Amino acid sequence: MNLTGHFVPEMMYLSHLEILNLDGNKIMGKIDSHVGNLTKLKEIDLDNNHLTGTIPEEMFKLANLRVLDLNDNYLSGTISSRIGELMRLEFVQLHNNDFTGTLPSSVGRLSNMSMLTLSGNSISGEIGEEVCALRQKNLDRLVADCASYDQRVNCPSDCCTHCFVRYDKLNKDKTP
């Protein structure tokens, strides 16, 4: 696909939609807050677009969500502690955005999660033991900016599977 433009509000009335896959397009603007009305969604794949703003709080009402793939956009703000309410999440890709703050400890409740990617953001602080404990369960891949010279993210060596040097997105084109 080669879609451009913004989210069409009518899309949020697709009440039986289970998979929303619009990756690799040129969709701009914010993620519509009405996404929370799509209660049957199991997968949201919006990576590699030009999305801005924050992850809408309404998204954390999607109890059936297994895949949250928002990497390579221009999303910002903090990662809400409400992410821990998405108990069925298995695959979370948030890398290469503009997220700030720390990783909420509530992520440690996501016992089904097998992948979490956070690199290429401005996330800082400690990856908590409750998140690291997931490595003993299903979490096979945890990626963060924990190898940078200023070590924004402190991740124990037995926790993060891949540590990257934060490169401040020098190569990311910021014009949508």
XYZ file of C-alpha atoms in Angstrom:
176
model
C 0.000 0.000 0.000
C 0.999 3.588 -0.370
C -1.614 5.407 1.683
C -1.201 9.055 2.589
C -3.207 11.438 4.729
C -4.782 11.118 8.149
C -6.914 8.519 9.886
C -10.429 8.447 8.490
C -12.821 8.770 11.469
C -15.247 6.315 9.873
C -12.639 3.592 10.240
C -13.284 3.649 13.967
C -16.791 2.245 13.372
C -15.438 -1.095 12.152
C -16.550 -2.804 15.342
C -15.585 -6.329 14.207
C -12.091 -5.388 13.067
C -9.446 -7.699 14.554
C -6.323 -6.585 12.703
C -5.432 -2.988 11.874
C -2.360 -3.138 9.651
C -1.363 0.111 7.951
C 2.398 -0.243 8.234
C 4.767 1.293 5.737
C 2.550 4.138 4.559
C 2.587 7.903 4.945
C -0.225 8.307 7.433
C 0.115 11.548 9.404
C -1.392 13.040 12.509
C -2.465 11.517 15.779
C -3.814 8.062 16.473
C -7.563 8.596 16.799
C -8.762 8.201 20.401
C -11.760 6.261 19.105
C -9.425 3.328 18.495
C -10.559 2.271 21.980
C -13.976 1.480 20.478
C -12.463 -1.295 18.356
C -12.730 -3.793 21.194
C -12.112 -6.876 19.032
C -8.688 -5.657 17.886
C -5.941 -8.201 18.366
C -3.256 -6.451 16.344
C -2.365 -2.810 15.742
C 0.447 -2.436 13.227
C 1.070 1.219 12.385
C 4.839 1.158 12.117
C 6.820 3.199 9.629
C 4.367 6.066 9.128
C 4.422 9.723 10.177
C 2.227 9.495 13.280
C 2.599 12.163 15.963
C 1.229 12.819 19.435
C 0.903 10.327 22.245
C -0.530 6.839 22.501
C -4.184 7.557 23.306
C -5.285 6.348 26.756
C -8.329 4.747 25.101
C -6.012 2.232 23.439
C -5.388 0.673 26.836
C -9.012 -0.542 26.923
C -8.301 -3.077 24.158
C -8.297 -6.207 26.300
C -7.786 -8.558 23.316
C -4.709 -6.771 21.976
C -1.754 -9.098 21.346
C 0.375 -6.976 18.997
C 1.204 -3.286 19.418
C 3.571 -2.226 16.657
C 4.139 1.546 16.567
C 7.842 1.756 15.746
C 9.398 4.256 13.330
C 6.964 7.114 13.815
C 7.138 10.447 15.644
C 5.120 9.471 18.716
C 6.021 11.265 21.928
C 5.189 11.563 25.606
C 5.606 8.873 28.196
C 4.580 5.242 28.025
C 1.490 5.060 30.207
C 1.453 2.706 33.182
C -1.878 1.544 31.761
C 0.078 -0.544 29.255
C 0.149 -3.128 32.061
C -3.628 -3.542 31.660
C -3.141 -5.147 28.225
C -2.624 -8.589 29.712
C -2.645 -10.427 26.365
C 0.159 -8.393 24.794
C 2.833 -10.596 23.251
C 4.666 -8.290 20.868
C 5.403 -4.604 21.561
C 7.543 -2.508 19.239
C 7.935 1.135 20.216
C 11.457 1.790 18.924
C 12.481 4.841 16.897
C 9.951 7.343 18.220
C 10.270 10.275 20.616
C 9.065 8.664 23.862
C 10.449 10.065 27.118
C 10.376 9.144 30.791
C 10.898 5.734 32.294
C 9.508 2.326 31.445
C 6.545 1.749 33.783
C 6.905 -1.151 36.196
C 3.396 -2.269 35.155
C 5.040 -3.764 32.036
C 6.107 -6.519 34.422
C 2.481 -7.755 34.482
C 2.625 -8.682 30.789
C 3.599 -12.315 31.270
C 2.727 -13.303 27.676
C 5.094 -10.766 26.129
C 7.864 -12.243 23.982
C 9.250 -9.021 22.440
C 9.673 -5.453 23.701
C 11.689 -2.917 21.693
C 12.364 0.549 23.120
C 15.580 1.742 21.437
C 15.792 5.020 19.541
C 13.711 7.001 22.046
C 14.596 9.281 24.944
C 13.563 6.760 27.576
C 15.809 6.793 30.631
C 16.178 5.192 34.023
C 16.183 1.659 35.269
C 14.598 -1.357 33.616
C 12.989 -2.683 36.785
C 13.293 -6.170 38.178
C 9.581 -6.811 37.532
C 10.245 -6.299 33.804
C 13.494 -8.286 33.889
C 11.621 -11.151 35.571
C 9.718 -11.583 32.297
C 12.955 -12.937 30.790
C 12.344 -16.042 32.919
C 8.919 -16.419 31.295
C 8.250 -15.627 27.628
C 10.278 -12.457 27.002
C 12.898 -13.509 24.439
C 13.851 -10.056 23.144
C 14.199 -6.834 25.145
C 15.887 -4.023 23.202
C 16.848 -0.653 24.718
C 19.416 2.170 24.503
C 21.557 0.721 27.262
C 24.958 0.812 25.558
C 25.143 4.550 25.017
C 27.998 6.616 26.407
C 25.645 8.293 28.875
C 23.675 5.098 29.537
C 20.192 6.592 29.462
C 18.719 3.189 30.258
C 20.200 1.039 32.978
C 19.476 -2.542 32.045
C 21.090 -5.456 33.895
C 23.200 -7.621 31.585
C 20.955 -10.639 32.099
C 17.858 -8.591 31.211
C 18.301 -6.701 27.938
C 19.036 -8.957 24.990
C 20.190 -6.091 22.737
C 21.705 -2.784 23.851
C 22.156 0.035 21.375
C 23.972 3.325 21.383
C 21.452 6.127 21.126
C 22.272 8.043 17.990
C 19.792 10.912 18.456
C 18.037 10.009 15.237
C 20.579 11.732 13.024
C 19.498 9.593 10.111
C 15.738 9.932 10.626
C 14.083 12.401 8.311
C 11.868 14.608 10.491
C 9.742 16.000 7.686
C 6.476 14.066 7.375
